[in-house]
Amino acid sequence: MELLLGLFTGVIFGFLLQRAHVLRYDKQLGALRLQDLTIVKFMLAHILVAMVGLYLLSDLGLAKLSIKATALGANILGGLIFGLGWGLLGYCPGTSLGALGEGRVDALFGILGMLVGAAVFSRSYDWLLATIYTWGDYGKITLPGVTGLNHWLVIAVLAAAYVLILRLIERKGL
């Protein structure tokens, strides 16, 4: 049942990616050049929905949050690899799968790159854990934990900031 639910939500997400036009190469390139912020708006809206949904499900006892440790070395290296792949291919992982679904065969290079990257990561995980994962290891931190504030107050502040950012982007016509 979990696999079917995952497939269903993946199809819905792919549909939303396609409807928002974020699978288009010109939108990807525009985001990388900070000239078309359609993808940024899409991501901010989804982060907001996910943030509210996850904490609501957690508070209702329907889900359990699994906070991962903050390791700056791993985040920076992973971000660089992710950004390099996105810049070279013109798709991020989610949009490459959506683009393949639309029939763009060039997205296969990104999907193959993800599979190779996953294999390299799994083979080097022990070494990464002993080295890069120790650089800037801050443990399991969250904004509510750091500030000592209720998570709903933090969510309300972040939601207001997201809405203001989205309005500013819309006003600028980006």
Short mmCIF file of C-alpha atoms in Angstrom, two decimals:
data_model
loop_
_atom_site.label_atom_id
_atom_site.label_comp_id
_atom_site.label_asym_id
_atom_site.label_seq_id
_atom_site.Cartn_x
_atom_site.Cartn_y
_atom_site.Cartn_z
CA MET A 1 0.00 0.00 0.00
CA GLU A 2 2.87 2.39 0.82
CA LEU A 3 4.36 1.83 -2.64
CA LEU A 4 1.04 2.62 -4.29
CA LEU A 5 0.69 5.76 -2.19
CA GLY A 6 4.24 6.76 -3.17
CA LEU A 7 3.47 6.14 -6.84
CA PHE A 8 0.24 8.14 -6.60
CA THR A 9 1.87 11.12 -4.90
CA GLY A 10 4.77 10.95 -7.39
CA VAL A 11 2.35 11.09 -10.32
CA ILE A 12 0.53 14.04 -8.73
CA PHE A 13 3.85 15.82 -8.15
CA GLY A 14 4.91 15.16 -11.74
CA PHE A 15 1.58 16.53 -12.96
CA LEU A 16 2.06 19.68 -10.88
CA LEU A 17 5.62 20.08 -12.22
CA GLN A 18 4.28 19.83 -15.76
CA ARG A 19 1.37 22.22 -15.17
CA ALA A 20 3.68 24.80 -13.56
CA HIS A 21 5.94 24.62 -16.64
CA VAL A 22 8.99 23.98 -14.48
CA LEU A 23 10.02 21.05 -16.69
CA ARG A 24 10.85 23.42 -19.52
CA TYR A 25 14.52 24.05 -20.20
CA ASP A 26 14.02 27.82 -20.48
CA LYS A 27 12.51 27.87 -16.98
CA GLN A 28 15.41 25.83 -15.61
CA LEU A 29 17.97 28.10 -17.25
CA GLY A 30 16.05 31.19 -16.12
CA ALA A 31 16.14 29.95 -12.53
CA LEU A 32 19.88 29.30 -12.67
CA ARG A 33 20.45 32.79 -14.07
CA LEU A 34 17.98 34.35 -11.57
CA GLN A 35 16.00 35.81 -14.48
CA ASP A 36 12.87 33.65 -14.23
CA LEU A 37 11.88 32.69 -10.71
CA THR A 38 8.99 30.39 -11.64
CA ILE A 39 10.84 27.43 -10.14
CA VAL A 40 11.70 29.38 -6.99
CA LYS A 41 8.03 30.30 -6.55
CA PHE A 42 7.04 26.68 -7.12
CA MET A 43 9.57 25.44 -4.54
CA LEU A 44 8.63 28.06 -1.93
CA ALA A 45 4.95 27.22 -2.26
CA HIS A 46 5.65 23.51 -1.88
CA ILE A 47 7.98 24.02 1.07
CA LEU A 48 5.24 25.98 2.81
CA VAL A 49 2.61 23.31 2.15
CA ALA A 50 4.97 20.50 3.19
CA MET A 51 6.03 22.32 6.35
CA VAL A 52 2.46 22.82 7.51
CA GLY A 53 1.41 19.32 6.43
CA LEU A 54 4.29 17.50 8.11
CA TYR A 55 3.92 19.27 11.43
CA LEU A 56 0.14 18.86 11.34
CA LEU A 57 0.48 15.12 10.68
CA SER A 58 3.09 14.91 13.43
CA ASP A 59 0.90 16.76 15.94
CA LEU A 60 -2.04 14.48 15.08
CA GLY A 61 0.16 11.42 15.68
CA LEU A 62 -0.15 10.28 12.05
CA ALA A 63 3.53 10.76 11.23
CA LYS A 64 6.80 10.88 13.09
CA LEU A 65 9.42 13.49 12.22
CA SER A 66 12.87 12.08 11.57
CA ILE A 67 15.28 14.98 11.92
CA LYS A 68 18.61 14.41 10.20
CA ALA A 69 21.86 15.76 11.60
CA THR A 70 23.17 19.02 10.18
CA ALA A 71 26.60 18.38 8.66
CA LEU A 72 27.88 21.42 6.78
CA GLY A 73 30.58 19.48 4.90
CA ALA A 74 28.07 17.02 3.48
CA ASN A 75 25.52 19.75 2.72
CA ILE A 76 28.05 21.95 0.93
CA LEU A 77 29.60 19.11 -1.08
CA GLY A 78 26.18 17.68 -1.94
CA GLY A 79 24.92 21.13 -2.93
CA LEU A 80 27.91 21.68 -5.20
CA ILE A 81 27.43 18.32 -6.91
CA PHE A 82 23.68 18.92 -7.23
CA GLY A 83 24.20 22.44 -8.63
CA LEU A 84 26.86 21.28 -11.07
CA GLY A 85 24.60 18.52 -12.37
CA TRP A 86 21.64 20.89 -12.66
CA GLY A 87 23.72 23.50 -14.45
CA LEU A 88 25.25 21.02 -16.89
CA LEU A 89 22.05 19.15 -17.70
CA GLY A 90 19.41 21.81 -17.25
CA TYR A 91 17.25 19.56 -15.06
CA CYS A 92 17.21 18.79 -11.37
CA PRO A 93 16.35 15.23 -10.26
CA GLY A 94 12.59 15.75 -10.08
CA THR A 95 12.34 17.68 -13.31
CA SER A 96 14.55 15.19 -15.18
CA LEU A 97 12.05 12.43 -14.40
CA GLY A 98 9.17 14.69 -15.41
CA ALA A 99 10.95 15.70 -18.61
CA LEU A 100 11.51 12.03 -19.46
CA GLY A 101 7.79 11.50 -18.88
CA GLU A 102 7.15 14.23 -21.45
CA GLY A 103 9.38 12.37 -23.91
CA ARG A 104 12.61 14.36 -23.63
CA VAL A 105 15.28 11.73 -24.07
CA ASP A 106 18.10 14.09 -23.01
CA ALA A 107 16.81 13.75 -19.45
CA LEU A 108 18.05 10.16 -19.47
CA PHE A 109 21.61 11.48 -19.05
CA GLY A 110 20.59 13.10 -15.77
CA ILE A 111 18.77 10.00 -14.58
CA LEU A 112 21.80 7.85 -15.43
CA GLY A 113 23.99 10.39 -13.62
CA MET A 114 21.76 10.10 -10.54
CA LEU A 115 22.06 6.32 -10.59
CA VAL A 116 25.85 6.46 -10.97
CA GLY A 117 26.03 9.10 -8.23
CA ALA A 118 23.92 6.92 -5.92
CA ALA A 119 26.20 3.95 -6.57
CA VAL A 120 29.35 6.02 -5.91
CA PHE A 121 27.76 7.44 -2.75
CA SER A 122 26.82 4.00 -1.43
CA ARG A 123 30.31 2.61 -2.14
CA SER A 124 32.03 5.56 -0.43
CA TYR A 125 29.56 6.05 2.43
CA ASP A 126 31.84 4.70 5.16
CA TRP A 127 34.66 7.01 4.07
CA LEU A 128 32.27 9.99 3.80
CA LEU A 129 30.91 9.24 7.28
CA ALA A 130 34.40 9.30 8.76
CA THR A 131 35.48 12.48 6.95
CA ILE A 132 33.06 14.87 5.24
CA TYR A 133 30.14 14.12 7.56
CA THR A 134 32.26 15.26 10.51
CA TRP A 135 32.95 18.71 9.03
CA GLY A 136 30.61 21.19 10.70
CA ASP A 137 28.54 18.52 12.44
CA TYR A 138 25.91 20.35 14.51
CA GLY A 139 23.70 17.35 15.28
CA LYS A 140 19.95 17.33 14.97
CA ILE A 141 18.87 20.98 15.05
CA THR A 142 15.62 22.70 14.11
CA LEU A 143 14.54 26.33 14.22
CA PRO A 144 11.99 25.64 16.99
CA GLY A 145 14.70 23.82 18.95
CA VAL A 146 17.27 26.58 18.53
CA THR A 147 14.84 29.42 19.28
CA GLY A 148 12.88 27.62 21.99
CA LEU A 149 9.66 28.72 20.30
CA ASN A 150 6.60 26.61 19.53
CA HIS A 151 6.89 25.12 16.04
CA TRP A 152 3.58 26.68 14.95
CA LEU A 153 4.90 30.16 15.77
CA VAL A 154 8.05 29.46 13.73
CA ILE A 155 5.88 28.14 10.88
CA ALA A 156 3.69 31.26 11.00
CA VAL A 157 6.75 33.54 10.79
CA LEU A 158 8.25 31.51 7.93
CA ALA A 159 4.89 31.38 6.14
CA ALA A 160 4.60 35.17 6.36
CA ALA A 161 8.17 35.54 5.05
CA TYR A 162 7.45 33.11 2.19
CA VAL A 163 4.29 34.97 1.23
CA LEU A 164 6.15 38.30 1.26
CA ILE A 165 8.93 36.84 -0.88
CA LEU A 166 6.40 35.38 -3.32
CA ARG A 167 4.60 38.74 -3.55
CA LEU A 168 7.89 40.56 -4.14
CA ILE A 169 8.82 38.12 -6.92
CA GLU A 170 5.39 38.59 -8.51
CA ARG A 171 5.63 42.38 -8.33
CA LYS A 172 9.03 42.27 -10.03
CA GLY A 173 7.51 40.14 -12.78
CA LEU A 174 9.96 37.33 -12.29
#
